[in-house]
mmCIF file of C-alpha atoms and ligand atoms in Angstrom:
data_model
loop_
_atom_site.group_PDB
_atom_site.id
_atom_site.type_symbol
_atom_site.label_atom_id
_atom_site.label_comp_id
_atom_site.label_asym_id
_atom_site.label_seq_id
_atom_site.Cartn_x
_atom_site.Cartn_y
_atom_site.Cartn_z
ATOM 1 C CA MET A 143 -23.736 -0.248 19.782
ATOM 2 C CA ILE A 144 -20.296 1.261 19.068
ATOM 3 C CA LEU A 145 -19.148 1.381 15.456
ATOM 4 C CA GLU A 146 -15.543 2.209 14.613
ATOM 5 C CA LYS A 147 -14.653 3.286 11.111
ATOM 6 C CA TYR A 148 -11.489 2.461 9.131
ATOM 7 C CA GLN A 149 -10.422 2.759 5.527
ATOM 8 C CA GLY A 150 -7.785 0.979 3.508
ATOM 9 C CA CYS A 151 -6.971 2.853 0.264
ATOM 10 C CA GLY A 152 -10.457 4.340 0.462
ATOM 11 C CA ASN A 153 -12.277 0.987 0.854
ATOM 12 C CA ASP A 154 -14.126 1.897 4.067
ATOM 13 C CA PHE A 155 -15.658 -0.250 6.789
ATOM 14 C CA LEU A 156 -17.643 0.089 9.975
ATOM 15 C CA ILE A 157 -16.415 -2.380 12.600
ATOM 16 C CA ALA A 158 -18.650 -3.620 15.397
ATOM 17 C CA ASP A 159 -17.427 -5.700 18.340
ATOM 18 C CA GLY A 160 -19.107 -9.091 17.966
ATOM 19 C CA SER A 161 -19.102 -9.795 21.699
ATOM 20 C CA ARG A 162 -21.158 -6.659 22.456
ATOM 21 C CA THR A 163 -23.164 -6.150 19.301
ATOM 22 C CA PRO A 164 -26.828 -7.034 19.351
ATOM 23 C CA VAL A 165 -28.001 -9.122 16.405
ATOM 24 C CA ILE A 166 -28.400 -6.752 13.473
ATOM 25 C CA ASP A 167 -30.266 -7.736 10.353
ATOM 26 C CA PRO A 168 -29.295 -7.047 6.711
ATOM 27 C CA GLN A 169 -31.680 -4.068 6.439
ATOM 28 C CA GLN A 170 -30.069 -2.427 9.484
ATOM 29 C CA ILE A 171 -26.597 -3.073 8.055
ATOM 30 C CA ALA A 172 -27.614 -1.485 4.732
ATOM 31 C CA ALA A 173 -29.072 1.513 6.617
ATOM 32 C CA LEU A 174 -25.838 2.034 8.613
ATOM 33 C CA CYS A 175 -23.721 1.771 5.430
ATOM 34 C CA ASP A 176 -25.956 4.174 3.472
ATOM 35 C CA ARG A 177 -23.835 7.202 2.463
ATOM 36 C CA HIS A 178 -26.702 9.691 2.808
ATOM 37 C CA ARG A 179 -28.937 8.338 5.548
ATOM 38 C CA GLY A 180 -26.373 6.365 7.577
ATOM 39 C CA PHE A 181 -22.669 6.602 8.527
ATOM 40 C CA GLY A 182 -21.642 5.460 5.086
ATOM 41 C CA ALA A 183 -19.272 2.593 4.282
ATOM 42 C CA ASP A 184 -18.554 -0.054 1.658
ATOM 43 C CA GLY A 185 -19.254 -2.696 4.292
ATOM 44 C CA LEU A 186 -19.709 -3.602 7.933
ATOM 45 C CA ILE A 187 -17.478 -6.045 9.792
ATOM 46 C CA ILE A 188 -18.457 -7.941 12.909
ATOM 47 C CA ALA A 189 -15.121 -8.461 14.708
ATOM 48 C CA ARG A 190 -14.552 -11.189 17.303
ATOM 49 C CA ARG A 191 -11.592 -11.640 19.635
ATOM 50 C CA ASP A 192 -11.909 -15.244 20.753
ATOM 51 C CA PRO A 193 -11.208 -16.823 18.404
ATOM 52 C CA LEU A 194 -9.971 -13.936 16.214
ATOM 53 C CA SER A 195 -12.438 -13.742 13.343
ATOM 54 C CA MET A 196 -14.345 -11.379 11.094
ATOM 55 C CA GLU A 197 -17.691 -11.482 9.374
ATOM 56 C CA LEU A 198 -18.134 -9.164 6.387
ATOM 57 C CA TRP A 199 -21.386 -7.625 5.217
ATOM 58 C CA ASN A 200 -21.560 -5.580 2.023
ATOM 59 C CA GLN A 201 -23.057 -2.096 1.833
ATOM 60 C CA ASP A 202 -26.349 -3.527 0.507
ATOM 61 C CA GLY A 203 -26.698 -5.978 3.419
ATOM 62 C CA THR A 204 -25.500 -9.084 1.545
ATOM 63 C CA ARG A 205 -22.831 -11.306 3.080
ATOM 64 C CA ALA A 206 -19.367 -11.929 1.573
ATOM 65 C CA GLY A 207 -16.894 -14.603 2.606
ATOM 66 C CA MET A 208 -13.688 -12.644 2.290
ATOM 67 C CA CYS A 209 -12.457 -9.087 1.903
ATOM 68 C CA GLY A 210 -8.771 -8.231 1.594
ATOM 69 C CA ASN A 211 -9.019 -4.591 2.632
ATOM 70 C CA GLY A 212 -11.607 -5.436 5.285
ATOM 71 C CA LEU A 213 -9.174 -7.962 6.753
ATOM 72 C CA ARG A 214 -6.442 -5.296 6.798
ATOM 73 C CA CYS A 215 -8.832 -2.966 8.642
ATOM 74 C CA PHE A 216 -9.729 -5.809 11.038
ATOM 75 C CA VAL A 217 -6.009 -6.290 11.823
ATOM 76 C CA HIS A 218 -5.686 -2.548 12.528
ATOM 77 C CA HIS A 219 -8.743 -2.708 14.824
ATOM 78 C CA ALA A 220 -7.471 -5.821 16.641
ATOM 79 C CA TYR A 221 -4.122 -4.063 17.214
ATOM 80 C CA ARG A 222 -5.783 -0.881 18.554
ATOM 81 C CA LYS A 223 -7.913 -2.967 20.915
ATOM 82 C CA GLY A 224 -4.860 -4.872 22.222
ATOM 83 C CA TRP A 225 -6.173 -8.189 20.873
ATOM 84 C CA ILE A 226 -2.956 -8.699 18.876
ATOM 85 C CA GLN A 227 0.628 -7.417 19.015
ATOM 86 C CA ALA A 228 2.917 -6.254 16.222
ATOM 87 C CA ASP A 229 5.661 -8.816 16.860
ATOM 88 C CA ARG A 230 4.251 -12.031 15.403
ATOM 89 C CA PRO A 231 1.795 -13.380 12.818
ATOM 90 C CA TYR A 232 -1.787 -14.304 13.715
ATOM 91 C CA ARG A 233 -4.437 -16.490 12.100
ATOM 92 C CA ILE A 234 -7.817 -14.844 11.539
ATOM 93 C CA GLY A 235 -11.050 -16.675 10.755
ATOM 94 C CA THR A 236 -13.008 -15.398 7.731
ATOM 95 C CA GLY A 237 -16.036 -16.717 5.859
ATOM 96 C CA ASP A 238 -13.539 -18.244 3.389
ATOM 97 C CA GLY A 239 -11.274 -19.944 5.943
ATOM 98 C CA LEU A 240 -8.304 -18.973 8.103
ATOM 99 C CA ARG A 241 -5.867 -16.296 6.937
ATOM 100 C CA SER A 242 -2.427 -15.381 8.312
ATOM 101 C CA VAL A 243 -1.706 -11.693 8.913
ATOM 102 C CA TRP A 244 1.446 -9.720 9.779
ATOM 103 C CA ILE A 245 1.744 -6.142 11.019
ATOM 104 C CA CYS A 246 4.533 -4.382 9.058
ATOM 105 C CA SER A 247 4.380 -0.984 10.795
ATOM 106 C CA THR A 248 2.034 0.707 13.256
ATOM 107 C CA GLU A 249 2.564 4.399 12.371
ATOM 108 C CA PRO A 250 1.465 4.537 9.625
ATOM 109 C CA PHE A 251 -0.421 1.273 10.032
ATOM 110 C CA ILE A 252 0.609 -1.159 7.299
ATOM 111 C CA CYS A 253 -0.067 -4.883 7.343
ATOM 112 C CA GLN A 254 0.211 -7.897 5.089
ATOM 113 C CA VAL A 255 -2.635 -10.384 4.858
ATOM 114 C CA GLU A 256 -3.276 -13.631 3.048
ATOM 115 C CA ALA A 257 -6.040 -12.780 0.568
ATOM 116 C CA GLY A 258 -6.551 -16.352 -0.639
ATOM 117 C CA ILE A 259 -5.334 -19.032 -3.030
ATOM 118 C CA PRO A 260 -6.806 -18.575 -6.521
ATOM 119 C CA ASP A 261 -9.231 -21.385 -7.345
ATOM 120 C CA PHE A 262 -9.567 -21.799 -11.113
ATOM 121 C CA ASP A 263 -12.236 -24.509 -10.903
ATOM 122 C CA ALA A 264 -14.991 -23.047 -13.122
ATOM 123 C CA LYS A 265 -17.643 -24.813 -11.024
ATOM 124 C CA ARG A 266 -16.985 -22.271 -8.233
ATOM 125 C CA MET A 267 -18.145 -19.536 -10.613
ATOM 126 C CA THR A 268 -20.822 -21.009 -12.877
ATOM 127 C CA ASN A 269 -23.233 -23.896 -13.305
ATOM 128 C CA GLN A 270 -22.764 -23.842 -17.089
ATOM 129 C CA PRO A 271 -20.987 -26.915 -18.496
ATOM 130 C CA LEU A 272 -17.578 -25.759 -19.748
ATOM 131 C CA LEU A 273 -14.342 -27.012 -21.207
ATOM 132 C CA PRO A 274 -11.513 -27.427 -18.701
ATOM 133 C CA GLY A 275 -9.024 -24.581 -18.438
ATOM 134 C CA LEU A 276 -9.061 -20.920 -17.533
ATOM 135 C CA LEU A 277 -12.654 -19.667 -17.421
ATOM 136 C CA HIS A 278 -13.427 -17.045 -20.005
ATOM 137 C CA ALA A 279 -17.089 -16.050 -19.723
ATOM 138 C CA PRO A 280 -18.452 -16.683 -23.248
ATOM 139 C CA PHE A 281 -20.492 -13.471 -23.331
ATOM 140 C CA LEU A 282 -17.196 -11.519 -22.939
ATOM 141 C CA SER A 283 -15.715 -13.076 -26.087
ATOM 142 C CA GLN A 284 -14.316 -9.801 -27.427
ATOM 143 C CA GLN A 285 -12.217 -9.034 -24.354
ATOM 144 C CA GLN A 286 -9.100 -10.457 -22.700
ATOM 145 C CA SER A 287 -10.559 -11.702 -19.450
ATOM 146 C CA CYS A 288 -10.772 -14.544 -16.962
ATOM 147 C CA SER A 289 -12.971 -15.470 -14.012
ATOM 148 C CA PHE A 290 -11.898 -17.322 -10.889
ATOM 149 C CA TRP A 291 -12.387 -17.491 -7.145
ATOM 150 C CA LEU A 292 -10.042 -15.592 -4.856
ATOM 151 C CA GLY A 293 -11.821 -15.521 -1.508
ATOM 152 C CA VAL A 294 -14.839 -14.218 -3.441
ATOM 153 C CA PRO A 295 -15.683 -14.442 -7.170
ATOM 154 C CA HIS A 296 -13.676 -12.192 -9.507
ATOM 155 C CA THR A 297 -13.734 -11.466 -13.216
ATOM 156 C CA VAL A 298 -10.653 -9.639 -14.466
ATOM 157 C CA LEU A 299 -10.852 -7.737 -17.752
ATOM 158 C CA PHE A 300 -7.893 -6.063 -19.437
ATOM 159 C CA THR A 301 -8.985 -2.850 -21.073
ATOM 160 C CA ALA A 302 -7.398 0.261 -22.614
ATOM 161 C CA ASP A 303 -8.894 2.610 -20.003
ATOM 162 C CA PRO A 304 -10.605 1.344 -16.803
ATOM 163 C CA GLU A 305 -11.847 4.892 -16.074
ATOM 164 C CA VAL A 306 -14.246 5.045 -19.024
ATOM 165 C CA ILE A 307 -16.297 1.952 -18.074
ATOM 166 C CA SER A 308 -19.786 2.904 -16.903
ATOM 167 C CA ALA A 309 -21.413 1.467 -13.780
ATOM 168 C CA GLU A 310 -24.080 0.069 -16.088
ATOM 169 C CA GLN A 311 -21.491 -1.857 -18.150
ATOM 170 C CA ALA A 312 -19.814 -3.173 -15.000
ATOM 171 C CA ARG A 313 -23.106 -4.144 -13.354
ATOM 172 C CA THR A 314 -24.201 -6.055 -16.468
ATOM 173 C CA ILE A 315 -21.135 -8.271 -16.096
ATOM 174 C CA GLY A 316 -21.268 -8.480 -12.290
ATOM 175 C CA ARG A 317 -24.899 -9.574 -12.241
ATOM 176 C CA HIS A 318 -24.863 -11.721 -15.395
ATOM 177 C CA PRO A 319 -26.813 -14.964 -14.789
ATOM 178 C CA PHE A 320 -23.818 -16.910 -16.136
ATOM 179 C CA PHE A 321 -22.233 -16.442 -12.687
ATOM 180 C CA LYS A 322 -24.058 -18.403 -10.033
ATOM 181 C CA GLU A 323 -23.223 -15.999 -7.198
ATOM 182 C CA GLY A 324 -22.498 -12.908 -9.305
ATOM 183 C CA THR A 325 -18.931 -11.624 -9.598
ATOM 184 C CA ASN A 326 -16.778 -8.683 -8.602
ATOM 185 C CA VAL A 327 -15.414 -7.116 -11.799
ATOM 186 C CA ASP A 328 -11.853 -5.783 -12.064
ATOM 187 C CA PHE A 329 -10.939 -3.526 -15.007
ATOM 188 C CA VAL A 330 -7.177 -3.550 -15.481
ATOM 189 C CA ARG A 331 -4.495 -1.802 -17.499
ATOM 190 C CA LEU A 332 -0.702 -1.963 -17.317
ATOM 191 C CA LYS A 333 0.657 1.530 -16.713
ATOM 192 C CA GLU A 334 3.828 2.864 -18.330
ATOM 193 C CA ASN A 335 5.600 2.779 -14.915
ATOM 194 C CA GLY A 336 4.934 -0.966 -14.511
ATOM 195 C CA GLU A 337 2.077 -0.637 -11.986
ATOM 196 C CA LEU A 338 -1.240 -2.299 -12.667
ATOM 197 C CA GLN A 339 -4.112 0.181 -12.699
ATOM 198 C CA VAL A 340 -7.211 -1.537 -11.297
ATOM 199 C CA ARG A 341 -10.764 -0.242 -10.913
ATOM 200 C CA THR A 342 -13.187 -2.657 -9.265
ATOM 201 C CA TRP A 343 -16.958 -2.864 -9.390
ATOM 202 C CA GLU A 344 -17.891 -4.812 -6.266
ATOM 203 C CA ARG A 345 -20.788 -7.134 -5.681
ATOM 204 C CA GLY A 346 -23.092 -5.648 -3.093
ATOM 205 C CA VAL A 347 -21.493 -2.181 -3.357
ATOM 206 C CA GLY A 348 -20.713 -0.827 -6.861
ATOM 207 C CA TRP A 349 -17.493 1.064 -7.714
ATOM 208 C CA THR A 350 -15.096 1.148 -4.751
ATOM 209 C CA LEU A 351 -11.847 3.087 -4.330
ATOM 210 C CA ALA A 352 -9.941 -0.176 -3.835
ATOM 211 C CA CYS A 353 -10.566 -3.904 -3.536
ATOM 212 C CA GLY A 354 -7.920 -6.109 -1.922
ATOM 213 C CA THR A 355 -8.968 -9.467 -3.343
ATOM 214 C CA GLY A 356 -9.540 -7.651 -6.667
ATOM 215 C CA ALA A 357 -5.972 -6.290 -6.610
ATOM 216 C CA CYS A 358 -4.718 -9.847 -6.039
ATOM 217 C CA ALA A 359 -6.968 -11.358 -8.729
ATOM 218 C CA SER A 360 -5.819 -8.686 -11.194
ATOM 219 C CA ALA A 361 -2.146 -9.321 -10.408
ATOM 220 C CA VAL A 362 -2.589 -13.108 -10.762
ATOM 221 C CA ALA A 363 -4.437 -12.686 -14.100
ATOM 222 C CA ALA A 364 -1.783 -10.250 -15.372
ATOM 223 C CA ALA A 365 0.914 -12.818 -14.587
ATOM 224 C CA ILE A 366 -1.071 -15.583 -16.369
ATOM 225 C CA PHE A 367 -1.508 -13.442 -19.501
ATOM 226 C CA GLY A 368 2.182 -12.447 -19.436
ATOM 227 C CA ILE A 369 1.265 -8.780 -18.935
ATOM 228 C CA CYS A 370 3.367 -8.269 -15.811
ATOM 229 C CA PRO A 371 5.089 -10.617 -13.368
ATOM 230 C CA LEU A 372 4.442 -10.986 -9.642
ATOM 231 C CA PRO A 373 5.226 -9.384 -7.224
ATOM 232 C CA CYS A 374 3.578 -6.218 -8.501
ATOM 233 C CA LYS A 375 2.189 -2.863 -7.439
ATOM 234 C CA VAL A 376 -1.508 -2.251 -7.923
ATOM 235 C CA ARG A 377 -2.695 1.337 -8.299
ATOM 236 C CA CYS A 378 -6.329 1.599 -7.208
ATOM 237 C CA PRO A 379 -8.311 4.869 -7.387
ATOM 238 C CA GLY A 380 -7.810 5.170 -3.593
ATOM 239 C CA GLY A 381 -4.151 4.217 -3.230
ATOM 240 C CA LEU A 382 -1.364 1.732 -3.800
ATOM 241 C CA LEU A 383 -1.411 -1.956 -2.825
ATOM 242 C CA GLN A 384 1.355 -4.535 -3.170
ATOM 243 C CA VAL A 385 0.673 -8.090 -4.233
ATOM 244 C CA LYS A 386 2.951 -11.096 -4.147
ATOM 245 C CA GLN A 387 2.389 -14.830 -4.162
ATOM 246 C CA ALA A 388 3.813 -17.389 -1.726
ATOM 247 C CA PRO A 389 5.126 -20.765 -3.003
ATOM 248 C CA ASP A 390 1.786 -22.374 -2.014
ATOM 249 C CA LYS A 391 0.051 -19.814 -4.326
ATOM 250 C CA GLN A 392 -1.406 -17.866 -1.405
ATOM 251 C CA CYS A 393 -1.771 -14.204 -2.444
ATOM 252 C CA LEU A 394 -0.149 -11.784 0.000
ATOM 253 C CA LEU A 395 -1.661 -8.300 0.045
ATOM 254 C CA THR A 396 0.126 -5.363 1.692
ATOM 255 C CA GLY A 397 -1.155 -1.840 2.190
ATOM 256 C CA PRO A 398 -2.017 0.959 4.601
ATOM 257 C CA SER A 399 -5.134 1.519 6.680
ATOM 258 C CA VAL A 400 -6.388 4.513 8.651
ATOM 259 C CA TYR A 401 -8.604 4.706 11.746
ATOM 260 C CA ILE A 402 -11.250 7.386 11.242
ATOM 261 C CA GLY A 403 -13.250 7.458 14.484
ATOM 262 C CA LYS A 404 -16.183 5.998 16.353
ATOM 263 C CA ALA A 405 -19.903 6.473 16.572
ATOM 264 C CA GLU A 406 -22.564 5.259 18.943
ATOM 265 C CA VAL A 407 -25.792 4.067 17.465
ATOM 266 C CA LYS A 408 -28.981 2.727 18.940
ATOM 267 C CA VAL A 409 -30.164 -0.338 17.071
ATOM 268 C CA CYS A 410 -33.816 -1.093 17.666
ATOM 269 C CA GLY A 411 -34.589 -4.758 17.459
HETATM 270 N N1 API B 510 -13.517 -5.023 -0.851
HETATM 271 C C1 API B 510 -13.195 -6.392 -0.644
HETATM 272 C C2 API B 510 -14.030 -7.388 -1.344
HETATM 273 C C3 API B 510 -15.413 -7.475 -0.767
HETATM 274 C C4 API B 510 -16.160 -8.561 -1.470
HETATM 275 C C5 API B 510 -17.552 -8.269 -1.814
HETATM 276 N N2 API B 510 -17.835 -7.058 -2.510
HETATM 277 C C6 API B 510 -18.215 -9.464 -2.457
HETATM 278 O O1 API B 510 -17.587 -10.313 -3.083
HETATM 279 O O2 API B 510 -19.433 -9.548 -2.307
HETATM 280 C C7 API B 510 -11.709 -6.635 -0.733
HETATM 281 O O3 API B 510 -10.956 -5.738 -0.383
HETATM 282 O O4 API B 510 -11.278 -7.730 -1.078
#
């Protein structure tokens, strides 16, 4: 099996061609993504040409419906393979529905993707009976935060310094039983230069250098709380992403991606 590696702002993915890849199980995916005993990546994407679609697996072998940076890396891969051209938009199937994508430039490779329409229905996030309105997880009562679906579950917390949060603190929120499928957790601060600083603890991974849907969720939450308007720039530990929102509320994520190289691996079934 051939694996090709890409990264978008340091969120890195192994991409396997779905038409040639043998069936790989979650344990094999976790082994390939292991940073010490495998190739190392935040996730593995099974890419298909006909119809254009991607399937995302997290580093720990769990499945996720959507991934903003993974979709940007998929677009880069599809362009390199000649599956798509740079002159028009395409629709890509994901586990959370179809998404439009546009290539902005090829050297460096920059594309814009639809990350998702925020869904504020609390029932997507929790089975707990709640009052209508923006979901604020009750166990986070001391912090300015909200939880909603944006392709995958997100909880955005505004904090004085995202860098000082421990993995333990983040994991406690991300795996809290209040959330029926867990949640990605985005720690956010408005910088003096107007950018949003975002550090994301991802479900199935841990801290990542960037999270595309997390950048969008953070920007949407910042606009709701009146912290900064959209469009905005999101500074992740691994680079800069741009987020805007279309009139239909679809979040549009723009950023760079880099092709790293390929590896051949024998998967024993
Ligand atoms: N890194 C991704 C999100 C992956 C989602 C995953 N960690 C989950 O929800 O299980 C992004 O750029 O949007």
